[in-house]
C-alpha positions as a Python dict, from the first residue, in 0.01 Angstrom:
ca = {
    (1, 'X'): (0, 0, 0),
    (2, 'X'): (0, -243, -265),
    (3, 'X'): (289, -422, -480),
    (4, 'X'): (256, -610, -800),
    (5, 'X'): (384, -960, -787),
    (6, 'X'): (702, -1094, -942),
    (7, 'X'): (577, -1441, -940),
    (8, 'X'): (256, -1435, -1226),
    (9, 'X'): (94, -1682, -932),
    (10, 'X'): (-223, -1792, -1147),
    (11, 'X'): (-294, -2176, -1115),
    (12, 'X'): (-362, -2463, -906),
    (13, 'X'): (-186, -2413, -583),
    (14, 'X'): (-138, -2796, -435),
    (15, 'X'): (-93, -2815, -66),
    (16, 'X'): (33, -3149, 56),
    (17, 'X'): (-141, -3407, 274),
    (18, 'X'): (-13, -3466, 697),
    (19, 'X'): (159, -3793, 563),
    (20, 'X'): (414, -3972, 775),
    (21, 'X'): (542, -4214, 525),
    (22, 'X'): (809, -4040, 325),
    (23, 'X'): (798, -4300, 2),
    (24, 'X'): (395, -4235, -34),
    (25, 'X'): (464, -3888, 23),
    (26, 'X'): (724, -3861, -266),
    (27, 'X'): (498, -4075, -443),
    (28, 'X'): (191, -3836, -429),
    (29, 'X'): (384, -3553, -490),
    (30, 'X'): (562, -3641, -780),
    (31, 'X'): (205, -3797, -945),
    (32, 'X'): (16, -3453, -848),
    (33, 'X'): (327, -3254, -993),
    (34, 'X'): (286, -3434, -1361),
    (35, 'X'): (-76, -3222, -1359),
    (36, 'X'): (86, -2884, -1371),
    (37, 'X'): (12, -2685, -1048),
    (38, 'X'): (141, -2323, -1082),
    (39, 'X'): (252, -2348, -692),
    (40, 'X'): (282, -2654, -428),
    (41, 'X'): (291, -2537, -81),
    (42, 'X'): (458, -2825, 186),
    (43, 'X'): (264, -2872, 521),
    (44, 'X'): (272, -3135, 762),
    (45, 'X'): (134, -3032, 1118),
    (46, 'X'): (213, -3410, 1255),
    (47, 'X'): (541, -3433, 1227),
    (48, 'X'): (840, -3313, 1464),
    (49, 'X'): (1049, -2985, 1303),
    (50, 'X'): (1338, -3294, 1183),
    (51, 'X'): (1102, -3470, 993),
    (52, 'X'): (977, -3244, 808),
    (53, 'X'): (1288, -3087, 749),
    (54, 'X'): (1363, -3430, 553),
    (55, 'X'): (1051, -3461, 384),
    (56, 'X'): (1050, -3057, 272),
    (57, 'X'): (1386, -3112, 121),
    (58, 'X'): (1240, -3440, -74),
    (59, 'X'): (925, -3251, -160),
    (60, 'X'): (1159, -2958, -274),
    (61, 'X'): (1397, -3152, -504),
    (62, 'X'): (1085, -3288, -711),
    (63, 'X'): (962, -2923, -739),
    (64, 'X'): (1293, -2834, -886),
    (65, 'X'): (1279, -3110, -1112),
    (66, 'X'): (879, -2992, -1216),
    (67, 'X'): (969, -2652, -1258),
    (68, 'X'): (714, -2550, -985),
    (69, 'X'): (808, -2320, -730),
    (70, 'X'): (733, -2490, -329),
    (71, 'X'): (673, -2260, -25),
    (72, 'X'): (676, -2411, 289),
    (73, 'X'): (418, -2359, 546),
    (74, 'X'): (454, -2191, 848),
    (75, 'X'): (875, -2200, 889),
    (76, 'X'): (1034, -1883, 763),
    (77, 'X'): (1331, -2118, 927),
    (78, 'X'): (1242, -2437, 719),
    (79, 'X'): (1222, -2243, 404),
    (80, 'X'): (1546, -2097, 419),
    (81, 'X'): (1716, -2351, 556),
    (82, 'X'): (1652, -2585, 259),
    (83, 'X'): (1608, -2320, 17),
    (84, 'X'): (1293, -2315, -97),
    (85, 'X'): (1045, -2052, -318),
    (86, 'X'): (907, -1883, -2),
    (87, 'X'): (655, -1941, 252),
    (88, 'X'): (284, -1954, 382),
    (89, 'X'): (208, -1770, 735),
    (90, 'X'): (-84, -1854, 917),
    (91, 'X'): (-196, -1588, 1223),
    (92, 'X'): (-32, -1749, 1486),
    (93, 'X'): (291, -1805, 1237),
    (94, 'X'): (489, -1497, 1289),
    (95, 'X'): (468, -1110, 1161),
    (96, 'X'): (495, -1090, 770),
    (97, 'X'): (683, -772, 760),
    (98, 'X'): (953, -957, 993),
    (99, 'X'): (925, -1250, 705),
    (100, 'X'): (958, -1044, 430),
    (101, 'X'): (1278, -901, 536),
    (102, 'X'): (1415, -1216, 589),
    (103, 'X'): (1340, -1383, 264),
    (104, 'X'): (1427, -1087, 83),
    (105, 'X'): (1241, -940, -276),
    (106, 'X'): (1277, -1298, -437),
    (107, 'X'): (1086, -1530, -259),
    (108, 'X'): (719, -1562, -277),
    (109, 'X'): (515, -1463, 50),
    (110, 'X'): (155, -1584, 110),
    (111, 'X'): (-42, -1501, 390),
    (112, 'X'): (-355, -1671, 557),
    (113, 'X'): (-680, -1413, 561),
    (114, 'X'): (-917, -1634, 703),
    (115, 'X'): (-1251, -1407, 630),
    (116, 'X'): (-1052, -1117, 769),
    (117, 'X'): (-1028, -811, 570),
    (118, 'X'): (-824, -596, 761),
    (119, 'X'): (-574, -912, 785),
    (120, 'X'): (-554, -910, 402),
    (121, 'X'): (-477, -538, 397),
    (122, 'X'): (-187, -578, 652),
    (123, 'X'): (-69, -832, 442),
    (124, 'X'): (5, -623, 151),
    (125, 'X'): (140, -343, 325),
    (126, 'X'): (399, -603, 497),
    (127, 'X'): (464, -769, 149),
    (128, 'X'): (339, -1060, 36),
    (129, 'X'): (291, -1181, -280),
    (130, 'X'): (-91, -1366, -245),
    (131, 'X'): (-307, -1329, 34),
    (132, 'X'): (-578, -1634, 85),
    (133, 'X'): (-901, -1613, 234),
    (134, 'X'): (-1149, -1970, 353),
    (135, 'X'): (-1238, -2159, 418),
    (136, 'X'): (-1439, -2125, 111),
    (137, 'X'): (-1647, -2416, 150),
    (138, 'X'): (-1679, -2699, 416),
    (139, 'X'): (-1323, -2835, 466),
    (140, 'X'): (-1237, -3231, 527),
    (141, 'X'): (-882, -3060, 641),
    (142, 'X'): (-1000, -2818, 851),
    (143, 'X'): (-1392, -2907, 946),
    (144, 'X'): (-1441, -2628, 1196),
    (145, 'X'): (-1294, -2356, 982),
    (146, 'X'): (-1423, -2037, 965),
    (147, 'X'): (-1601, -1996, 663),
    (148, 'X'): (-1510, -1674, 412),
    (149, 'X'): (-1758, -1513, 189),
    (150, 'X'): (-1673, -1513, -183),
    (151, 'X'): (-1737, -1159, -242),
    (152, 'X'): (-1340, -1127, -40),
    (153, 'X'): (-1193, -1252, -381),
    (154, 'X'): (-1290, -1004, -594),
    (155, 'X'): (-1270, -738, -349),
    (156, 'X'): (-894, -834, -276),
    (157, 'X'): (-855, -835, -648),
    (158, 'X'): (-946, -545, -730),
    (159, 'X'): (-800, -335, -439),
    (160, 'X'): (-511, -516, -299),
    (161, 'X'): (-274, -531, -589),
    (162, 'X'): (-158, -911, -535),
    (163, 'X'): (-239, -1226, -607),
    (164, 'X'): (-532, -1384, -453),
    (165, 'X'): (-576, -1734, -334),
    (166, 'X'): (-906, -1960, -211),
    (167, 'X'): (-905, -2243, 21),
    (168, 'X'): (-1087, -2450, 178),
    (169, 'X'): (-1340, -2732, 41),
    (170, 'X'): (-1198, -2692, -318),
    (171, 'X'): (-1292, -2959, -593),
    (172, 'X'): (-1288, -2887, -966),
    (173, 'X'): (-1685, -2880, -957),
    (174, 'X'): (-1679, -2598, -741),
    (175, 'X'): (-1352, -2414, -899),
    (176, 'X'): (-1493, -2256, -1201),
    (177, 'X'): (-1710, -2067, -944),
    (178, 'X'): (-1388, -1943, -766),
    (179, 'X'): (-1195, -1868, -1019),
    (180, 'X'): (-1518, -1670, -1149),
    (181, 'X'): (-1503, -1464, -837),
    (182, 'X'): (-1171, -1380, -849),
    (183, 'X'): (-891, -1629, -721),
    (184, 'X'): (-545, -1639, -906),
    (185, 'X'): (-484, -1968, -684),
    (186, 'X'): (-712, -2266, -616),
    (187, 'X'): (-528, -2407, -266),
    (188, 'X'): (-620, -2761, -273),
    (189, 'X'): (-527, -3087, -99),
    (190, 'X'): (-795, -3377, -83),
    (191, 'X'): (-955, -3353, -405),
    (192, 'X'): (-619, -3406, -560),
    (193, 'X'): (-399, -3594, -331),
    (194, 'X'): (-696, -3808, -210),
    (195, 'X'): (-779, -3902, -583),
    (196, 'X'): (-721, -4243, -770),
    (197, 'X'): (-519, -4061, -1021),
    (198, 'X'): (-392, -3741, -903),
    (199, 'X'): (-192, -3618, -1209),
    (200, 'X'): (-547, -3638, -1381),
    (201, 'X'): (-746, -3440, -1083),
    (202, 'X'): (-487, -3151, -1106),
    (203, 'X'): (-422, -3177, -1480),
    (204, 'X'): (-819, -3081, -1454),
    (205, 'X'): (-834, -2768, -1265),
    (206, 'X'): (-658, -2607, -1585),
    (207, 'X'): (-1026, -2593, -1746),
    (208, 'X'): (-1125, -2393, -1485),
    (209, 'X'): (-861, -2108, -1517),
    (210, 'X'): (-869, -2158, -1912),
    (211, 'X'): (-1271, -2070, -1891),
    (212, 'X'): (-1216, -1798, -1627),
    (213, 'X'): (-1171, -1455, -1669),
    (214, 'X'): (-905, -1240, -1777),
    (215, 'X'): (-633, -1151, -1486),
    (216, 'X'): (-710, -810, -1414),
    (217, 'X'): (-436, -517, -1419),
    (218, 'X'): (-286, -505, -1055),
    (219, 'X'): (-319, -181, -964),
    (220, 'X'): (89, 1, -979),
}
């Protein structure tokens, strides 16, 4: 059932804003990068399928030029189309197992838990490489959001063999107590992108993976 990841996905995972202008966009992105996320994910839920086809490719050459891997949210489509790292599948987003054979071994898979367990599980089985469960705390992004009980993290952690990622309300107050719980990744947008100096917000979440525990052996 499980499957150790190929990717070591441990880190701030940076999820980018519903912005329309592609200069501030690029902008954003290339300040955030300069803080050393482990993973950016590309989402825009505004935007018609040509657009962000444009601004995924922008996002993805800056990535390439960072050295940090992008998945694209959503569009097993999008992400192959401009080659990018992988993708992030939400529930109404497709059937991992169909997305795993598409992007193959080498691309990184993520899949949105919500505060379902049994979605986690299935997950796994189909592939993917992190599975992330939130919202963790209230959400500007998503204010209605179903919120996920910590205790998920560790569980997934221990049992589940991949990486595991928290979202939802994130700020680096409230990431040492994640991180302490069990999350590889820290999925955050506002607190960085929002922030006067967003190289400096994500250059900060380091601390709280740097005071964290230990990864733990992922079971074979």
């Amino acid at each position: 059932m499980t499957r150790r990841t190929e990717h070591g996905l441990r880190g701030l995972y940076l999820v980018t804003p519903d912005e329309a202008d592609d200069t501030r966009l690029v902008a954003q992105v290339e300040a955030a990068l300069r803080g050393g996320p482990a993973l950016l994910q590309y989402r825009n839920k505004l935007l018609p399928a040509e657009r962000r086809h444009t601004q995924a490719a922008a996002v993805l050459a800056l990535c390439r030029a960072a050295g940090v891997p992008l998945v694209v949210n959503d569009s097993v489509d999008l992400a192959l189309a401009i080659g990018a790292d992988g993708v992030h599948l939400g529930r109404d987003d497709g059937d991992p197992a169909a997305a795993r054979a598409r992007l193959g071994t080498g691309r990184i898979l993520g899949v949105s838990c919500y505060d379902e367990w049994a979605r986690a599980e299935a997950g796994a089985r189909a592939g993917a490489d992190y599975v992330a469960f939130g919202a963790m705390f209230a959400s500007p992004t998503k204010p209605a959001a179903v919120r996920a009980p910590l205790e998920l993290l560790g569980r997934a952690r221990r049992e589940l063999g991949v990486a595991v990622a928290a979202i939802g309300g994130i700020t680096v107050d409230n990431a040492p107590q994640l991180v302490a719980a069990g999350a590889d990744l820290l999925a955050v947008i506002s607190d960085v992108f929002a922030a006067a100096d967003p190289a400096a917000r994500a250059t900060a979440y380091g601390q709280a993976f740097r005071a964290g525990p230990v990864p733990a052996a992922r079971p074979q």
